[in-house]
CSV table of C-alpha atoms in Angstrom, one decimal:
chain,number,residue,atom,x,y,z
A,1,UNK,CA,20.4,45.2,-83.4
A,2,UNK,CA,18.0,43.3,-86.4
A,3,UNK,CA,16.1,42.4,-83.5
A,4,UNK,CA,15.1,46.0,-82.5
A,5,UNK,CA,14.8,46.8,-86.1
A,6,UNK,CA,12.3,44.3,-86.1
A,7,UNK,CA,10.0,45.1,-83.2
A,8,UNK,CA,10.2,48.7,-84.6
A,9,UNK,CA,8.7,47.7,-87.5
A,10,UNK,CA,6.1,45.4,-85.9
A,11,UNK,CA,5.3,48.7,-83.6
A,12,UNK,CA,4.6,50.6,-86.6
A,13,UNK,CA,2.6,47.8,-88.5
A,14,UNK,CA,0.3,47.7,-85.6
A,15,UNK,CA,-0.2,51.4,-85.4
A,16,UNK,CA,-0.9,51.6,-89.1
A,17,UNK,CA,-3.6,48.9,-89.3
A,18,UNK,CA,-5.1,50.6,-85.8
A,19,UNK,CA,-5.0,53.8,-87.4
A,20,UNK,CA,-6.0,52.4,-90.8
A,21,UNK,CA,-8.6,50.7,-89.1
A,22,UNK,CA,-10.1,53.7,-87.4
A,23,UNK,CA,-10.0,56.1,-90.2
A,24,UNK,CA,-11.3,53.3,-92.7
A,25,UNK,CA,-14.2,52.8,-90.3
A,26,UNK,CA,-15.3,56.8,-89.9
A,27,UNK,CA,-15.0,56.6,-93.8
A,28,UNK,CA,-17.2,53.7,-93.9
A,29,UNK,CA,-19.5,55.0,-91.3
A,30,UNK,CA,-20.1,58.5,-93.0
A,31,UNK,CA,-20.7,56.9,-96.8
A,32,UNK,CA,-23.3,54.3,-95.2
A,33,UNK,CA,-25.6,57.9,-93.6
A,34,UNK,CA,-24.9,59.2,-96.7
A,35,UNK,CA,-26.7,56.0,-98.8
A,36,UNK,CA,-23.4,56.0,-100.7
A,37,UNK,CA,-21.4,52.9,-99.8
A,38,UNK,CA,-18.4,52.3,-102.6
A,39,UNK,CA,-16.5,49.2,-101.5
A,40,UNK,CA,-13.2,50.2,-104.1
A,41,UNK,CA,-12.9,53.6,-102.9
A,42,UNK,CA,-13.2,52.3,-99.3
A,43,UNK,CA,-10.3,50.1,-100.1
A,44,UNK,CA,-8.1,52.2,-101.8
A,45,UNK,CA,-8.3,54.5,-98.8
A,46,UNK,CA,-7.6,51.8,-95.8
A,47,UNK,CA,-4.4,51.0,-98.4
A,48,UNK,CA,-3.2,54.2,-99.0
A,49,UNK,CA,-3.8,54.9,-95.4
A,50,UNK,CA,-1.6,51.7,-94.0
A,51,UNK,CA,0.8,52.3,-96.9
A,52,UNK,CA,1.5,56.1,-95.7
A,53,UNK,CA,0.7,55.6,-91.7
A,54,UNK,CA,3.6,52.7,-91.7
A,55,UNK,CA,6.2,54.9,-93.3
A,56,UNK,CA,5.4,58.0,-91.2
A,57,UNK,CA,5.0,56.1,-88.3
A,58,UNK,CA,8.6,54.3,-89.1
A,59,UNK,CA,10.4,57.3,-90.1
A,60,UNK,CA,9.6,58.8,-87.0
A,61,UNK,CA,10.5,56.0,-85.0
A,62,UNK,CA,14.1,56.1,-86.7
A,63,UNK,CA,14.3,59.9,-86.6
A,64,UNK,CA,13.7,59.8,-82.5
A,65,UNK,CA,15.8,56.7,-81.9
A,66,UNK,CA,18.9,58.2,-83.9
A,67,UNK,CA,18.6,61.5,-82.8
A,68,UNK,CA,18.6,60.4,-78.8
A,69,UNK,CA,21.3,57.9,-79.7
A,70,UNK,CA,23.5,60.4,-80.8
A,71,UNK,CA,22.7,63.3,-78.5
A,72,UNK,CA,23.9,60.8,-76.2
A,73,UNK,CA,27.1,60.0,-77.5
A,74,UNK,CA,27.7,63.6,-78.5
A,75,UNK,CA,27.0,64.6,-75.0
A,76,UNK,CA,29.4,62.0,-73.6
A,77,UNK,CA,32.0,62.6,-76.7
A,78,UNK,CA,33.2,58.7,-77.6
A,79,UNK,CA,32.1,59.2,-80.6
A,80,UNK,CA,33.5,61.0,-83.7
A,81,UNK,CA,31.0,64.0,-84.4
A,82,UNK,CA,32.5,63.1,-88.4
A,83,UNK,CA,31.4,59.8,-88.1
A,84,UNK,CA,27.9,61.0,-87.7
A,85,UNK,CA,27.3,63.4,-90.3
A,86,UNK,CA,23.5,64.0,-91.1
A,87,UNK,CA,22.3,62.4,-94.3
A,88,UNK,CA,18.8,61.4,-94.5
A,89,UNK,CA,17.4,59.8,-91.5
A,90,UNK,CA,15.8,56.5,-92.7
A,91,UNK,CA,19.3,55.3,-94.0
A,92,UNK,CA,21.3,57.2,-91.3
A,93,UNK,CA,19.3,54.4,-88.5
A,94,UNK,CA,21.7,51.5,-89.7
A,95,UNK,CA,24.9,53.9,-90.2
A,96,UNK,CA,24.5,55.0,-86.5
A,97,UNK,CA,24.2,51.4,-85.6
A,98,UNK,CA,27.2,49.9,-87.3
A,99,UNK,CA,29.3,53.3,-85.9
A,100,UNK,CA,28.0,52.1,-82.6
A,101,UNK,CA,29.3,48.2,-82.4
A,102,UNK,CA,32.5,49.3,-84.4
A,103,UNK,CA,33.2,52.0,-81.9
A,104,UNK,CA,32.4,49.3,-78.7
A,105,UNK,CA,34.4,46.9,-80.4
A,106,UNK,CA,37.1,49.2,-80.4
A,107,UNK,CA,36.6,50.4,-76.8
A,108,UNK,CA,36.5,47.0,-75.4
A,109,UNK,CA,40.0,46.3,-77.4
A,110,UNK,CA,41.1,49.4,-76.2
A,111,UNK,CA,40.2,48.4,-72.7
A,112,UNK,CA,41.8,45.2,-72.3
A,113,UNK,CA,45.1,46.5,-73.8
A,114,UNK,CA,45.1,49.6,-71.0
A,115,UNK,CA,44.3,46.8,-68.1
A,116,UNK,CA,47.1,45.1,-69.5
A,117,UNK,CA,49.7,47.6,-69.4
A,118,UNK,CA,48.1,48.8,-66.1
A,119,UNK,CA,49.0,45.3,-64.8
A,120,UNK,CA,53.1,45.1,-66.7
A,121,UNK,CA,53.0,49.1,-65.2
A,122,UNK,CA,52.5,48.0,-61.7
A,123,UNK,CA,54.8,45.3,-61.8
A,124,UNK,CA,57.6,47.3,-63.7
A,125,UNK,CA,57.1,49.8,-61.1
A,126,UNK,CA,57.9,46.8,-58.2
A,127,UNK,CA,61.0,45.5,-60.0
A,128,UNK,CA,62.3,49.0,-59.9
A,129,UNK,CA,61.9,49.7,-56.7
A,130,UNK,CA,62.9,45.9,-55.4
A,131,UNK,CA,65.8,45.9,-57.5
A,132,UNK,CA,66.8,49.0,-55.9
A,133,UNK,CA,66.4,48.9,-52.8
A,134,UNK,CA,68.3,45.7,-52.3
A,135,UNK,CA,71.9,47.6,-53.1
A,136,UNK,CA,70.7,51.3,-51.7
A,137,UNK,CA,69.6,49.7,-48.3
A,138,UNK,CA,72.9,47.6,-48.3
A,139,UNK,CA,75.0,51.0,-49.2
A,140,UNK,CA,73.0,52.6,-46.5
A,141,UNK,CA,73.4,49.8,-43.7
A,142,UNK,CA,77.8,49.9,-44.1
A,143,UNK,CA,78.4,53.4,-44.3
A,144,UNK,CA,75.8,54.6,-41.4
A,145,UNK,CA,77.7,51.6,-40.0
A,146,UNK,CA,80.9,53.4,-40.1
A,147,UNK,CA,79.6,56.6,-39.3
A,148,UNK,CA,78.4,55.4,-36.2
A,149,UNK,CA,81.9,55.0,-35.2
A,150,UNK,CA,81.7,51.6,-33.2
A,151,UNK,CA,84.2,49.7,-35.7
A,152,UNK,CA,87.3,50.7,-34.8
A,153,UNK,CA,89.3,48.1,-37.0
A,154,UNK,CA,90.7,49.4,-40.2
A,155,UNK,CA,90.2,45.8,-42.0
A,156,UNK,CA,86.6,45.5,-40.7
A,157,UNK,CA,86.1,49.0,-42.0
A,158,UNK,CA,87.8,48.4,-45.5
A,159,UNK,CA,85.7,45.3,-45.8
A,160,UNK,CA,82.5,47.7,-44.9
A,161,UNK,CA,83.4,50.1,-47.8
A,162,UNK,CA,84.0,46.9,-50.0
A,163,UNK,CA,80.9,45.9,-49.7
A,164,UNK,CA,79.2,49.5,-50.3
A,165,UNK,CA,81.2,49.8,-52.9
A,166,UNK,CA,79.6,46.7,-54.7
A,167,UNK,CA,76.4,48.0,-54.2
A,168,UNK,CA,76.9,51.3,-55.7
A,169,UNK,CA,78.5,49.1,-58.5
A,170,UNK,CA,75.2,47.3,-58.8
A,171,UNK,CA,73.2,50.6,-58.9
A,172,UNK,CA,75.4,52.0,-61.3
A,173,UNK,CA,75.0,49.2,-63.6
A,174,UNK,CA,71.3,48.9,-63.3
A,175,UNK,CA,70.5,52.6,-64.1
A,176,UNK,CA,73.1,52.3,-67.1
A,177,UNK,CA,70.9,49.1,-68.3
A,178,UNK,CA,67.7,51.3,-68.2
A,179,UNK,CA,69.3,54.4,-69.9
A,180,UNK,CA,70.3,51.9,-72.9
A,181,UNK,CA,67.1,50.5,-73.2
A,182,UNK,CA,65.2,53.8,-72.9
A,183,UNK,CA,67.2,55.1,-75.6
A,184,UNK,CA,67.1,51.9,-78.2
A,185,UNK,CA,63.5,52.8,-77.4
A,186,UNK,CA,63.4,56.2,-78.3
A,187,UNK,CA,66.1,56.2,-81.2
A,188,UNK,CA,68.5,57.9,-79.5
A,189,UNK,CA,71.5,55.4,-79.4
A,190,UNK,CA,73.2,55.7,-82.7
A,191,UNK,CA,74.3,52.4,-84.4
A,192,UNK,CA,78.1,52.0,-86.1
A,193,UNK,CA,77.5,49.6,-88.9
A,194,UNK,CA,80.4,48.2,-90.0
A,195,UNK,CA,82.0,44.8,-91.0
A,196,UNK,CA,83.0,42.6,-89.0
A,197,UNK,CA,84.1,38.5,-88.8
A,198,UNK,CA,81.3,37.2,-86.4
A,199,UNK,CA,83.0,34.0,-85.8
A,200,UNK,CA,86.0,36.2,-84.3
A,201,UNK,CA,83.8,38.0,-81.5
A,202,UNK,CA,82.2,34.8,-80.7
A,203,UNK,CA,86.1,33.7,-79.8
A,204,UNK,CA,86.7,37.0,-77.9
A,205,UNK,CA,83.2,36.3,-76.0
A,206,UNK,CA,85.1,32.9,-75.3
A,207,UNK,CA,88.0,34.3,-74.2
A,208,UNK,CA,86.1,37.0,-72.3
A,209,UNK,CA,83.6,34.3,-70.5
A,210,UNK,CA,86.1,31.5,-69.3
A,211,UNK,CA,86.6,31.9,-66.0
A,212,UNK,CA,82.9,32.6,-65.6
A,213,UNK,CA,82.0,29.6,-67.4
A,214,UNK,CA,85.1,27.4,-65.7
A,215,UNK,CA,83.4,28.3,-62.3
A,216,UNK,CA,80.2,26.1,-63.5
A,217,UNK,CA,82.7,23.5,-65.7
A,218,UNK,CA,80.4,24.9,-68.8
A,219,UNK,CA,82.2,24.5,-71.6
A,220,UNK,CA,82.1,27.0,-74.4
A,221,UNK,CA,82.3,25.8,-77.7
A,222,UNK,CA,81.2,25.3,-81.7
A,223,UNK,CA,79.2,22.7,-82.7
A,224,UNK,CA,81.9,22.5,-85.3
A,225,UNK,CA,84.7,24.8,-87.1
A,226,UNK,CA,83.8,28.0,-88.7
A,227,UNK,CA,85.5,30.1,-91.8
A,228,UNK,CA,85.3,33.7,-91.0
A,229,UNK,CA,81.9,35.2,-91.3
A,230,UNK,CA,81.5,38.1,-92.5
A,231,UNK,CA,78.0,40.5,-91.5
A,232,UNK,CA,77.4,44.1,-91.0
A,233,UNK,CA,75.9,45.6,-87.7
A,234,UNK,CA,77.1,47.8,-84.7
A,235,UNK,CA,80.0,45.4,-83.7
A,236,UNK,CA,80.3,46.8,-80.0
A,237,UNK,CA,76.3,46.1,-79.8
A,238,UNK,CA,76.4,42.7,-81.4
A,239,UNK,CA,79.3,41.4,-78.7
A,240,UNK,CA,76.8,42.8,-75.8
A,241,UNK,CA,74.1,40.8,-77.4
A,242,UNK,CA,76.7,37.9,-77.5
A,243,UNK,CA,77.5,37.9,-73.9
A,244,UNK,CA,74.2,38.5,-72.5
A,245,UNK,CA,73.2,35.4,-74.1
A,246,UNK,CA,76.1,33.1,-72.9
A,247,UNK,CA,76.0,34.9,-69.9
A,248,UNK,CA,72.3,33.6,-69.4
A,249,UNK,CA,72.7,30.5,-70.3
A,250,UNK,CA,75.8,29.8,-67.8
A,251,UNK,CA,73.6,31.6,-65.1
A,252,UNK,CA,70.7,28.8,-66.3
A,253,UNK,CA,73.0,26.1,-67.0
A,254,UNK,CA,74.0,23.2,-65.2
A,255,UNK,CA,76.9,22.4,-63.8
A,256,UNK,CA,79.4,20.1,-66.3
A,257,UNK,CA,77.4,21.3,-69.0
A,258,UNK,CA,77.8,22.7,-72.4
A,259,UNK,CA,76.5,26.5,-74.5
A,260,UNK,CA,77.2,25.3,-78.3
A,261,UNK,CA,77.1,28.5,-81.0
A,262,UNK,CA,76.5,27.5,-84.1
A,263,UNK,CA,76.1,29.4,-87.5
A,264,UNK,CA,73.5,29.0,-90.7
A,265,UNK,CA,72.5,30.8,-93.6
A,266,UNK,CA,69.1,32.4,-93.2
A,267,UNK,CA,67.2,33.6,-96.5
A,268,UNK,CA,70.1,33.7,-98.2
A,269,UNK,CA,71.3,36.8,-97.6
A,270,UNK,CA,71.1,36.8,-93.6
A,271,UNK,CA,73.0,34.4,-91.1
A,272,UNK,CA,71.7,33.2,-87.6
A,273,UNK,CA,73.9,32.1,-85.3
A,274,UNK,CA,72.1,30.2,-82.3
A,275,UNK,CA,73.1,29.4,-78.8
A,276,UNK,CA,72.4,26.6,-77.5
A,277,UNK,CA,72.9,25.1,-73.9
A,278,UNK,CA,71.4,21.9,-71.8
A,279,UNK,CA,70.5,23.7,-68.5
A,280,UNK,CA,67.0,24.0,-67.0
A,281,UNK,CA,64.8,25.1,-70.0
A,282,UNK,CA,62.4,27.3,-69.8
A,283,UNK,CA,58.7,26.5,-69.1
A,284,UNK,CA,56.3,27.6,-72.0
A,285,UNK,CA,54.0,29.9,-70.1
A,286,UNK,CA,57.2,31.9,-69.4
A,287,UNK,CA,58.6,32.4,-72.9
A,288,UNK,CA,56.2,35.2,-73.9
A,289,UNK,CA,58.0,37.4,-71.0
A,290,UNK,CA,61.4,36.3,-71.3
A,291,UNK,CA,62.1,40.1,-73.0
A,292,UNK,CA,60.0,41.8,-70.7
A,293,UNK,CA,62.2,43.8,-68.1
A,294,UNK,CA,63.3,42.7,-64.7
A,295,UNK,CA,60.9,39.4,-65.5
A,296,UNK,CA,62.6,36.8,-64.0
A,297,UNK,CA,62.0,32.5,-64.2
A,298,UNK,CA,63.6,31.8,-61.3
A,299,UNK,CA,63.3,34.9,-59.0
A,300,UNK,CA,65.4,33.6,-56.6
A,301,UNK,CA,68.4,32.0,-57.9
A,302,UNK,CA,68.3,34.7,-60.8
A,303,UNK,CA,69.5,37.4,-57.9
A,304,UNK,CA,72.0,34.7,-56.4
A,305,UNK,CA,73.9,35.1,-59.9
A,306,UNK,CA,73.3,38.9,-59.7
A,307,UNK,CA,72.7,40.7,-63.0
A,308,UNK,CA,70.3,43.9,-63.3
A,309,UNK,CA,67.1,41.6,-64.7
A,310,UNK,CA,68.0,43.9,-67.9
A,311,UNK,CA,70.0,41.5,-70.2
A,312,UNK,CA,67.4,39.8,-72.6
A,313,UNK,CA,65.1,42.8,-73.2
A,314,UNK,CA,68.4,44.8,-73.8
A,315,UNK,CA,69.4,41.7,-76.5
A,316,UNK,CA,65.4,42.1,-77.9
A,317,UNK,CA,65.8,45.8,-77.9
A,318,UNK,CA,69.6,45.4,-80.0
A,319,UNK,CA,68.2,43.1,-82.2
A,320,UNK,CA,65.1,44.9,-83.4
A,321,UNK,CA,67.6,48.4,-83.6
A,322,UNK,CA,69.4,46.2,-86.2
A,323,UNK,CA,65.9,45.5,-87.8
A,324,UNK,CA,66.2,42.1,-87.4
A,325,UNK,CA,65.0,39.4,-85.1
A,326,UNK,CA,65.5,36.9,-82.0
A,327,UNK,CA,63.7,33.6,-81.6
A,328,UNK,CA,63.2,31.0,-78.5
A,329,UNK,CA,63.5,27.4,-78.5
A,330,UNK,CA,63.2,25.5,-74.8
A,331,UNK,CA,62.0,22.2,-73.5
A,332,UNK,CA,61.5,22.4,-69.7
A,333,UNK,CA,64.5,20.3,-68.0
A,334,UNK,CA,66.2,19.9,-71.8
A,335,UNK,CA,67.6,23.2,-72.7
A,336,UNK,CA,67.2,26.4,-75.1
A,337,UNK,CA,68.1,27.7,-77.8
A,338,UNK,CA,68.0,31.8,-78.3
A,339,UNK,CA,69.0,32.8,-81.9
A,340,UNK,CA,68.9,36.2,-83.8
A,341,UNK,CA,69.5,37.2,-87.3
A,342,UNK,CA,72.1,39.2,-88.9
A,343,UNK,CA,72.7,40.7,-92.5
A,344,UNK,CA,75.6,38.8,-94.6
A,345,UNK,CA,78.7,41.3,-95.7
A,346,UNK,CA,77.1,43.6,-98.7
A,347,UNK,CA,80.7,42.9,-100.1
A,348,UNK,CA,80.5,39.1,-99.2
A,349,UNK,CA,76.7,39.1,-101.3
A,350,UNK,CA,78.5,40.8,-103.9
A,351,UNK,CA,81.0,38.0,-104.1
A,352,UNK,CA,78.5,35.4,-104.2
A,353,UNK,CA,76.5,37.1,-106.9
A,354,UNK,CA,80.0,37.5,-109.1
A,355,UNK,CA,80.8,33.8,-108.5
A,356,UNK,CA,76.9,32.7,-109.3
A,357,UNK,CA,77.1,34.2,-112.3
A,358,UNK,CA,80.3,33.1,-113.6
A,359,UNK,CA,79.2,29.6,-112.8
């Protein structure tokens, strides 16, 4: 933009000394038929001429370039009519510009953000409808099936409504997946805080998790033995987040392998607990998305295990309801580590603070 400003100004130097030139010259001209020639005077007039011809000329040039400018923008409303208030025009020239690049700035921002939720749109939309359509068509394909009436053995049949049966299972649990997240979103799933020993629902997990984890000879343990902890959170929530994340990495790990938990104090009054596993790892250009819904590493083998693709952005969504936070670790072929955050016992702090004190 200093560019134009400049070639504006070299317009209206040129057009000064023309005019300056001219009128300087008819002066000249007339004083020399009248026998009365006065160099100063002369002078004084071709520099009082220049001097006001340049900042006419220049004021003008301002006044018709902002005025067009903004007639523009008004016409097309991107601009904020408040921005562009009318002050004097001279200094209102680089207002207008500056409102100009801010605003395309902005736009261009604004741009790139709305092609990239145009792009995580469009593939939400096909991980709906493909996570779907696998159990509906399934449903659909037994029972019109059995309403066709050409299986006439109750055992095939009962196997037939088994099967449907699993698929409205899978329907039912995906649409319950979405209606927790959409309300963790909106606010509208009230926490329970309470307190609660953390090392005990990592047992009941355990417990919970076995025969899932026996399946794959995963074992499930503590990198070492605990003493209750105590933190405060929505307990029910916190074991969710718990399972999803053991559940994941048994679904990643490999076979004969190992999900460690282990516990540390985090600024003092927090504790993380972190679970670890040596499965497949996770590349790094994948990490970003791990939270994003239905996104899937391994596409295939993911729907082998089965699951609704919900589990880690409903663990993200937890997390951040409890206004604290979830990190990622992984090395490709290694293993990961997922960890989270959650406030020590206000009774437990109060504890420590009593026995700091008496120390």
């Amino acid at each position: 933009m200093s560019k134009k400003f400049k070639r504006s100004y070299k317009f209206a130097l040129k057009t000064s000394t023309y005019i300056t030139v001219f009128l300087t010259g008819l002066i000249a001209l007339y004083e020399y038929i009248q026998l009365e020639v006065n160099l100063a005077s002369i002078f004084v007039f071709a520099l009082v001429c220049f001097v006001f011809s340049f900042f006419i000329i220049q004021l003008r040039i301002e006044f018709f370039i902002y005025k067009r400018v903004k007639s523009i923008y008004d016409s097309v409303s991107i601009l904020d009519q408040s921005s562009l208030s009318n002050p004097r025009t001279t200094s209102d020239m680089k207002t207008l510009t500056e409102e100009v690049e801010r605003f395309a700035k902005g736009k261009k921002l604004e741009i790139e953000t709305l092609k990239v939720r145009e792009n995580y749109r469009k593939e939400f939309i096909g991980n709906v409808s493909h996570e779907l359509k696998t159990p509906l068509f399934t449903v659909q394909g037994y029972i019109l099936t059995l309403l066709d009436g050409a299986i006439k053995d109750k055992k095939v049949r009962k196997k037939y409504l088994t099967r449907a049966s699993k698929g409205v299972d899978r329907l039912i649990y995906i649409v319950k997946d979405l209606d927790m997240i959409t309300k963790l979103e909106t606010g509208d799933l009230d926490l329970y805080i309470e307190t609660f020993n953390l090392v005990e629902l990592v047992e009941s997990v355990f417990e919970l998790l076995e025969m899932k984890s026996a399946k794959k000879e995963i074992s499930l343990n503590f990198d070492k033995e605990y003493a209750p902890i105590y933190v405060d959170g929505d307990k029910e929530r916190i074991q969710q987040v718990v399972t999803n994340l053991i559940v994941n990495s048994i679904k990643y790990g490999k076979k004969g392998g190992t999900t460690e938990i282990s516990f540390e104090e985090f600024e003092n009054s927090k504790i993380i607990l972190r679970v670890n596993d040596n499965g497949e790892g996770i590349e790094k250009e994948h990490i970003p998305r791990l939270f994003e819904r239905f996104f899937r590493v391994d596409k295939t083998g993911s729907r082998r295990e089965g699951g609704s693709g919900l589990g880690l952005s409903i663990v993200k969504h937890i997390i951040e309801a409890h206004k604290e936070q979830i990190f990622v670790d992984s090395v490709y072929g290694i293993g990961s580590e997922f960890s989270f955050t959650l406030p020590k016992s206000e009774e437990i702090l109060e504890e420590e603070t009593d026995a700091s004190l008496l120390n």
